[in-house]
């Protein structure tokens, strides 16, 4: 048995454990009680403080958000998927990043039209400012039943987007969103964006086994047969009556068994079609976050979107749905109570199950029972396969596997480190690799560079697909490993880019050649906020992994400046040159460069010498006592030669009468170059002025 199979055999299936943990928590009861209370009132939402947390419950029975109002839009309108329009797009901007399947721009994020309209109405109201002030820097639980859950989800996304976009945004300190029987609110692009941002753990959607509301939007609402549209409309009206009057007896339509069976079959058919569709379709609803699939036997918590979709189908098709299809959407209070009671009377599997199966297989069987499927029921075999497939992508197992793969590519990194040490005393490993001074050795380094790139790209792909733990980016091991890789290997990528002269066809590396992984690693490191300690010796690796790309651009500026006749362009070139020179000197003073940067024959050392020579060649002589003085509006700058000379290299006189000058000063044999800019005045030479 290989190591992966052994690891899987020793793993536990935890979806039923998470379900039991959720059922034992008071959070479900607390959230449901507040959802029921706001449904019975007239407000859009209620704020309620409990111990250290603030609960915000949204009404699912409010006039504009009620099932009855939503049902009027079954033919298009309320439940239609729409793109983020002007204003809303800015609020949810972080959701629009990432890449499509082809590496280009992803399809647009689409949201439920009715829920988005309700949220924007709340956002532009005075109530929203009260909500923001009451939740700022607090632990917040957002909740809602039915369409109220859609509002809770959108507010949760707003808070997460705001905190991601602005560090000082007035957002909660911690956030959890719990919904009950809520319709889905977005398409697959939204689902992927939430996976990419690692926000799935902030959402828990509680769904009863035969509740049609969370599954309804898989049906083609625009072409729904009239008989089903009428049934659903009437159902939603009866639900609204019950939600507004929770103490009274529940209102039912008295649907016939035949009507229930036909409606159940119609919805089951379309869930099956949605679950079978593996291609990315922009205009189809998709789940996001964690789903707590509940039955009278318990609950299972699942986060993988494909597995959630399949389990929504299989659990709905199992059991006698016709007897509960009317009531389950308004019976979450009973369900929450039964969940905690069932923990005390949990069924046990037969002892032979433990003897013949692995820990994981037993866990899957327990999960099937908790979901209401049972071990032998229809769909149990298919559900088992989906849970096992989900386990094969299990985040913790993948993380452990990645650690093994990292150990296997570590020798590649070590060989590049050895190569760098070997080159430091001559011209540095950047220039050695770029010039291919030792072809055989450089070829080996190039292979190692490519292997390391493939490893880190595969890691990012797993992150994108939510195959790694939610706290993966909080683990110092991986953040530090990614940073070390970037600092060591990106200079080689830059060298290869300029060796192949790709900058001539694509443009310079920084804007046109940098791999996405390095930008991601920059973000990881910046979020880590590493302490900026003062160094006593030069760094082992230059702390700006793009330093050599900036050197290459600076070399081009020097070449262009040598032949440039246009004063305006020359000013810009010298501003760039001096800006980079100041930046590089700052790195050197702080010892944030590796010693290979200062190697005698490095590209940077050649650049420094080229700048000095160019400044000297462009100098021309003037009387020894000449100075540049800024007048009219005050003296802004003076280039003075004390006992030597001030040599103007060039002057610019734009139409506005302002002069800019570059002068070389000689002071007792010391040579320096000063850029003189006179703001609000002009510059002139004043002979025979001595100090």
CSV table of N, CA and C in Angstrom, one decimal, residues 163-251:
chain,number,residue,atom,x,y,z
A,163,UNK,N,-13.1,45.1,4.3
A,163,UNK,CA,-11.9,44.9,5.0
A,163,UNK,C,-10.8,44.5,4.2
A,164,UNK,N,-11.0,43.8,3.0
A,164,UNK,CA,-10.0,43.4,2.1
A,164,UNK,C,-9.5,44.6,1.3
A,165,UNK,N,-10.4,45.5,1.0
A,165,UNK,CA,-10.0,46.7,0.1
A,165,UNK,C,-9.3,47.8,0.9
A,166,UNK,N,-9.8,48.0,2.2
A,166,UNK,CA,-9.3,49.1,3.0
A,166,UNK,C,-8.9,48.6,4.4
A,167,UNK,N,-7.7,48.9,4.8
A,167,UNK,CA,-7.3,48.4,6.1
A,167,UNK,C,-8.0,49.0,7.3
A,168,UNK,N,-8.4,50.3,7.1
A,168,UNK,CA,-9.1,51.0,8.2
A,168,UNK,C,-10.6,51.0,8.0
A,169,UNK,N,-11.2,50.1,7.2
A,169,UNK,CA,-12.6,50.1,7.0
A,169,UNK,C,-13.4,49.8,8.3
A,170,UNK,N,-14.5,50.5,8.5
A,170,UNK,CA,-15.3,50.2,9.7
A,170,UNK,C,-16.1,48.9,9.6
A,171,UNK,N,-15.4,47.8,9.9
A,171,UNK,CA,-16.0,46.4,9.8
A,171,UNK,C,-15.9,45.7,11.1
A,172,UNK,N,-16.6,44.6,11.2
A,172,UNK,CA,-16.5,43.7,12.4
A,172,UNK,C,-15.1,43.2,12.6
A,173,UNK,N,-14.8,42.9,13.9
A,173,UNK,CA,-13.5,42.2,14.2
A,173,UNK,C,-13.6,40.8,13.8
A,174,UNK,N,-14.7,40.1,13.9
A,174,UNK,CA,-14.9,38.7,13.4
A,174,UNK,C,-16.3,38.6,12.9
A,175,UNK,N,-16.5,37.7,12.0
A,175,UNK,CA,-17.8,37.6,11.3
A,175,UNK,C,-18.2,36.1,11.1
A,176,UNK,N,-19.4,35.8,11.3
A,176,UNK,CA,-20.0,34.5,11.0
A,176,UNK,C,-21.4,34.8,10.5
A,177,UNK,N,-21.8,34.1,9.3
A,177,UNK,CA,-23.1,34.3,8.8
A,177,UNK,C,-23.8,32.9,8.8
A,178,UNK,N,-25.0,32.9,9.4
A,178,UNK,CA,-25.8,31.6,9.5
A,178,UNK,C,-27.1,31.9,8.9
A,179,UNK,N,-27.5,31.1,7.8
A,179,UNK,CA,-28.7,31.3,7.2
A,179,UNK,C,-29.6,30.0,7.3
A,180,UNK,N,-30.9,30.1,7.2
A,180,UNK,CA,-31.8,29.0,7.4
A,180,UNK,C,-32.7,29.0,6.1
A,181,UNK,N,-32.6,27.9,5.3
A,181,UNK,CA,-33.5,27.7,4.2
A,181,UNK,C,-33.4,28.9,3.2
A,182,UNK,N,-32.2,29.4,3.0
A,182,UNK,CA,-32.0,30.6,2.1
A,182,UNK,C,-31.8,30.1,0.7
A,183,UNK,N,-32.4,30.9,-0.3
A,183,UNK,CA,-32.1,30.6,-1.7
A,183,UNK,C,-30.6,31.0,-2.0
A,184,UNK,N,-30.1,30.4,-3.0
A,184,UNK,CA,-28.7,30.8,-3.4
A,184,UNK,C,-28.7,32.2,-4.0
A,185,UNK,N,-27.5,32.9,-3.9
A,185,UNK,CA,-27.5,34.3,-4.3
A,185,UNK,C,-26.6,34.6,-5.5
A,186,UNK,N,-25.8,33.7,-6.0
A,186,UNK,CA,-24.9,34.0,-7.1
A,186,UNK,C,-24.5,32.9,-7.9
A,187,UNK,N,-23.7,33.2,-9.0
A,187,UNK,CA,-23.3,32.2,-9.9
A,187,UNK,C,-21.9,31.5,-9.5
A,188,UNK,N,-21.4,30.7,-10.4
A,188,UNK,CA,-20.1,30.0,-10.1
A,188,UNK,C,-19.0,31.0,-10.0
A,189,UNK,N,-19.0,32.1,-10.7
A,189,UNK,CA,-17.9,33.0,-10.6
A,189,UNK,C,-17.8,33.6,-9.1
A,190,UNK,N,-19.0,33.8,-8.6
A,190,UNK,CA,-19.0,34.3,-7.1
A,190,UNK,C,-18.5,33.2,-6.2
A,191,UNK,N,-18.9,31.9,-6.5
A,191,UNK,CA,-18.5,30.8,-5.7
A,191,UNK,C,-16.9,30.7,-5.7
A,192,UNK,N,-16.4,30.8,-6.9
A,192,UNK,CA,-14.9,30.7,-7.1
A,192,UNK,C,-14.2,31.9,-6.4
A,193,UNK,N,-14.8,33.0,-6.5
A,193,UNK,CA,-14.2,34.2,-5.9
A,193,UNK,C,-14.1,34.0,-4.4
A,194,UNK,N,-15.2,33.5,-3.8
A,194,UNK,CA,-15.2,33.3,-2.3
A,194,UNK,C,-14.1,32.2,-1.9
A,195,UNK,N,-14.0,31.2,-2.7
A,195,UNK,CA,-12.9,30.2,-2.5
A,195,UNK,C,-11.6,30.9,-2.6
A,196,UNK,N,-11.4,31.7,-3.6
A,196,UNK,CA,-10.1,32.4,-3.8
A,196,UNK,C,-9.7,33.3,-2.7
A,197,UNK,N,-10.7,34.0,-2.1
A,197,UNK,CA,-10.4,34.9,-1.0
A,197,UNK,C,-10.4,34.2,0.3
A,198,UNK,N,-10.7,32.9,0.4
A,198,UNK,CA,-10.7,32.1,1.6
A,198,UNK,C,-11.8,32.6,2.6
A,199,UNK,N,-12.9,32.9,2.1
A,199,UNK,CA,-14.0,33.4,2.9
A,199,UNK,C,-15.1,32.3,3.2
A,200,UNK,N,-15.0,31.1,2.6
A,200,UNK,CA,-16.0,30.1,2.7
A,200,UNK,C,-16.4,29.8,4.1
A,201,UNK,N,-15.4,29.8,5.0
A,201,UNK,CA,-15.6,29.4,6.4
A,201,UNK,C,-16.4,30.4,7.2
A,202,UNK,N,-16.7,31.6,6.6
A,202,UNK,CA,-17.5,32.6,7.3
A,202,UNK,C,-19.0,32.4,7.1
A,203,UNK,N,-19.4,31.4,6.2
A,203,UNK,CA,-20.8,31.2,5.9
A,203,UNK,C,-21.2,29.8,6.2
A,204,UNK,N,-22.3,29.7,6.9
A,204,UNK,CA,-22.9,28.4,7.3
A,204,UNK,C,-24.4,28.4,6.9
A,205,UNK,N,-24.7,27.7,5.8
A,205,UNK,CA,-26.1,27.6,5.3
A,205,UNK,C,-26.8,26.4,5.8
A,206,UNK,N,-27.8,26.5,6.7
A,206,UNK,CA,-28.5,25.4,7.3
A,206,UNK,C,-29.7,25.0,6.3
A,207,UNK,N,-29.7,23.8,5.8
A,207,UNK,CA,-30.7,23.4,4.9
A,207,UNK,C,-31.3,22.1,5.3
A,208,UNK,N,-32.7,22.1,5.4
A,208,UNK,CA,-33.4,20.9,5.7
A,208,UNK,C,-33.5,19.9,4.6
A,209,UNK,N,-33.7,18.7,4.8
A,209,UNK,CA,-33.6,17.6,3.8
A,209,UNK,C,-34.6,17.8,2.6
A,210,UNK,N,-35.8,18.3,2.9
A,210,UNK,CA,-36.8,18.4,1.8
A,210,UNK,C,-37.3,19.8,1.6
A,211,UNK,N,-36.5,20.8,2.1
A,211,UNK,CA,-36.9,22.2,1.9
A,211,UNK,C,-36.6,22.6,0.4
A,212,UNK,N,-37.7,23.0,-0.3
A,212,UNK,CA,-37.5,23.3,-1.7
A,212,UNK,C,-36.8,24.7,-2.0
A,213,UNK,N,-36.9,25.6,-1.0
A,213,UNK,CA,-36.4,27.0,-1.2
A,213,UNK,C,-35.0,27.0,-1.6
A,214,UNK,N,-34.0,26.4,-0.9
A,214,UNK,CA,-32.6,26.4,-1.2
A,214,UNK,C,-32.3,25.8,-2.6
A,215,UNK,N,-33.3,24.9,-3.1
A,215,UNK,CA,-33.0,24.2,-4.3
A,215,UNK,C,-33.8,24.7,-5.5
A,216,UNK,N,-34.7,25.7,-5.2
A,216,UNK,CA,-35.7,26.2,-6.2
A,216,UNK,C,-35.0,26.8,-7.4
A,217,UNK,N,-33.9,27.5,-7.2
A,217,UNK,CA,-33.3,28.3,-8.2
A,217,UNK,C,-32.5,27.5,-9.2
A,218,UNK,N,-32.4,26.2,-9.0
A,218,UNK,CA,-31.9,25.3,-10.1
A,218,UNK,C,-32.9,25.1,-11.2
A,219,UNK,N,-34.1,25.4,-10.9
A,219,UNK,CA,-35.2,25.3,-11.9
A,219,UNK,C,-35.2,26.5,-12.9
A,220,UNK,N,-35.6,26.3,-14.1
A,220,UNK,CA,-35.7,27.4,-15.1
A,220,UNK,C,-36.9,28.2,-14.8
A,221,UNK,N,-36.8,29.3,-14.0
A,221,UNK,CA,-38.0,30.1,-13.6
A,221,UNK,C,-38.7,30.7,-14.7
A,222,UNK,N,-37.9,31.1,-15.7
A,222,UNK,CA,-38.6,31.9,-16.9
A,222,UNK,C,-39.5,31.0,-17.7
A,223,UNK,N,-39.2,29.7,-17.6
A,223,UNK,CA,-40.0,28.7,-18.5
A,223,UNK,C,-40.7,27.7,-17.6
A,224,UNK,N,-40.9,28.0,-16.4
A,224,UNK,CA,-41.6,27.0,-15.5
A,224,UNK,C,-43.0,26.8,-15.9
A,225,UNK,N,-43.5,25.6,-16.0
A,225,UNK,CA,-44.9,25.4,-16.3
A,225,UNK,C,-45.9,26.1,-15.3
A,226,UNK,N,-47.0,26.6,-15.8
A,226,UNK,CA,-47.9,27.3,-15.0
A,226,UNK,C,-48.4,26.6,-13.8
A,227,UNK,N,-48.6,25.3,-13.9
A,227,UNK,CA,-49.1,24.5,-12.7
A,227,UNK,C,-48.1,24.6,-11.6
A,228,UNK,N,-46.8,24.5,-11.9
A,228,UNK,CA,-45.8,24.5,-10.8
A,228,UNK,C,-45.6,26.0,-10.3
A,229,UNK,N,-45.6,26.9,-11.2
A,229,UNK,CA,-45.4,28.3,-10.8
A,229,UNK,C,-46.5,28.7,-9.9
A,230,UNK,N,-47.8,28.3,-10.2
A,230,UNK,CA,-48.9,28.6,-9.3
A,230,UNK,C,-48.8,28.0,-7.9
A,231,UNK,N,-48.3,26.7,-7.9
A,231,UNK,CA,-48.2,26.0,-6.7
A,231,UNK,C,-47.1,26.7,-5.8
A,232,UNK,N,-46.0,27.0,-6.4
A,232,UNK,CA,-44.9,27.6,-5.6
A,232,UNK,C,-45.3,29.0,-5.1
A,233,UNK,N,-46.0,29.8,-6.0
A,233,UNK,CA,-46.5,31.1,-5.5
A,233,UNK,C,-47.4,30.9,-4.3
A,234,UNK,N,-48.3,30.0,-4.4
A,234,UNK,CA,-49.3,29.8,-3.3
A,234,UNK,C,-48.5,29.3,-2.0
A,235,UNK,N,-47.5,28.4,-2.2
A,235,UNK,CA,-46.7,27.9,-1.1
A,235,UNK,C,-46.0,29.1,-0.4
A,236,UNK,N,-45.4,30.0,-1.2
A,236,UNK,CA,-44.7,31.1,-0.6
A,236,UNK,C,-45.7,32.1,0.2
A,237,UNK,N,-46.8,32.2,-0.3
A,237,UNK,CA,-47.8,33.1,0.4
A,237,UNK,C,-48.2,32.4,1.8
A,238,UNK,N,-48.4,31.1,1.8
A,238,UNK,CA,-48.7,30.5,3.0
A,238,UNK,C,-47.5,30.5,4.0
A,239,UNK,N,-46.3,30.4,3.5
A,239,UNK,CA,-45.1,30.5,4.3
A,239,UNK,C,-45.0,31.9,5.0
A,240,UNK,N,-45.4,32.9,4.2
A,240,UNK,CA,-45.3,34.3,4.7
A,240,UNK,C,-46.3,34.4,5.9
A,241,UNK,N,-47.4,33.9,5.8
A,241,UNK,CA,-48.4,34.0,6.9
A,241,UNK,C,-47.9,33.3,8.1
A,242,UNK,N,-47.3,32.1,8.0
A,242,UNK,CA,-46.7,31.4,9.1
A,242,UNK,C,-45.5,32.1,9.7
A,243,UNK,N,-44.7,32.7,8.9
A,243,UNK,CA,-43.5,33.4,9.4
A,243,UNK,C,-43.9,34.7,10.1
A,244,UNK,N,-44.9,35.3,9.7
A,244,UNK,CA,-45.3,36.6,10.4
A,244,UNK,C,-46.1,36.3,11.7
A,245,UNK,N,-46.6,35.0,11.8
A,245,UNK,CA,-47.4,34.6,13.0
A,245,UNK,C,-46.8,33.3,13.5
A,246,UNK,N,-45.6,33.3,14.1
A,246,UNK,CA,-45.0,32.0,14.5
A,246,UNK,C,-45.7,31.3,15.6
A,247,UNK,N,-46.5,32.1,16.4
A,247,UNK,CA,-47.2,31.5,17.5
A,247,UNK,C,-48.5,30.8,17.1
A,248,UNK,N,-49.0,31.1,16.0
A,248,UNK,CA,-50.3,30.5,15.5
A,248,UNK,C,-50.0,29.2,14.8
A,249,UNK,N,-51.1,28.5,14.5
A,249,UNK,CA,-50.9,27.2,13.8
A,249,UNK,C,-50.4,27.5,12.4
A,250,UNK,N,-49.6,26.6,11.9
A,250,UNK,CA,-49.0,26.8,10.6
A,250,UNK,C,-50.0,26.7,9.5
A,251,UNK,N,-49.9,27.7,8.6
A,251,UNK,CA,-50.8,27.7,7.4
A,251,UNK,C,-50.3,26.7,6.4
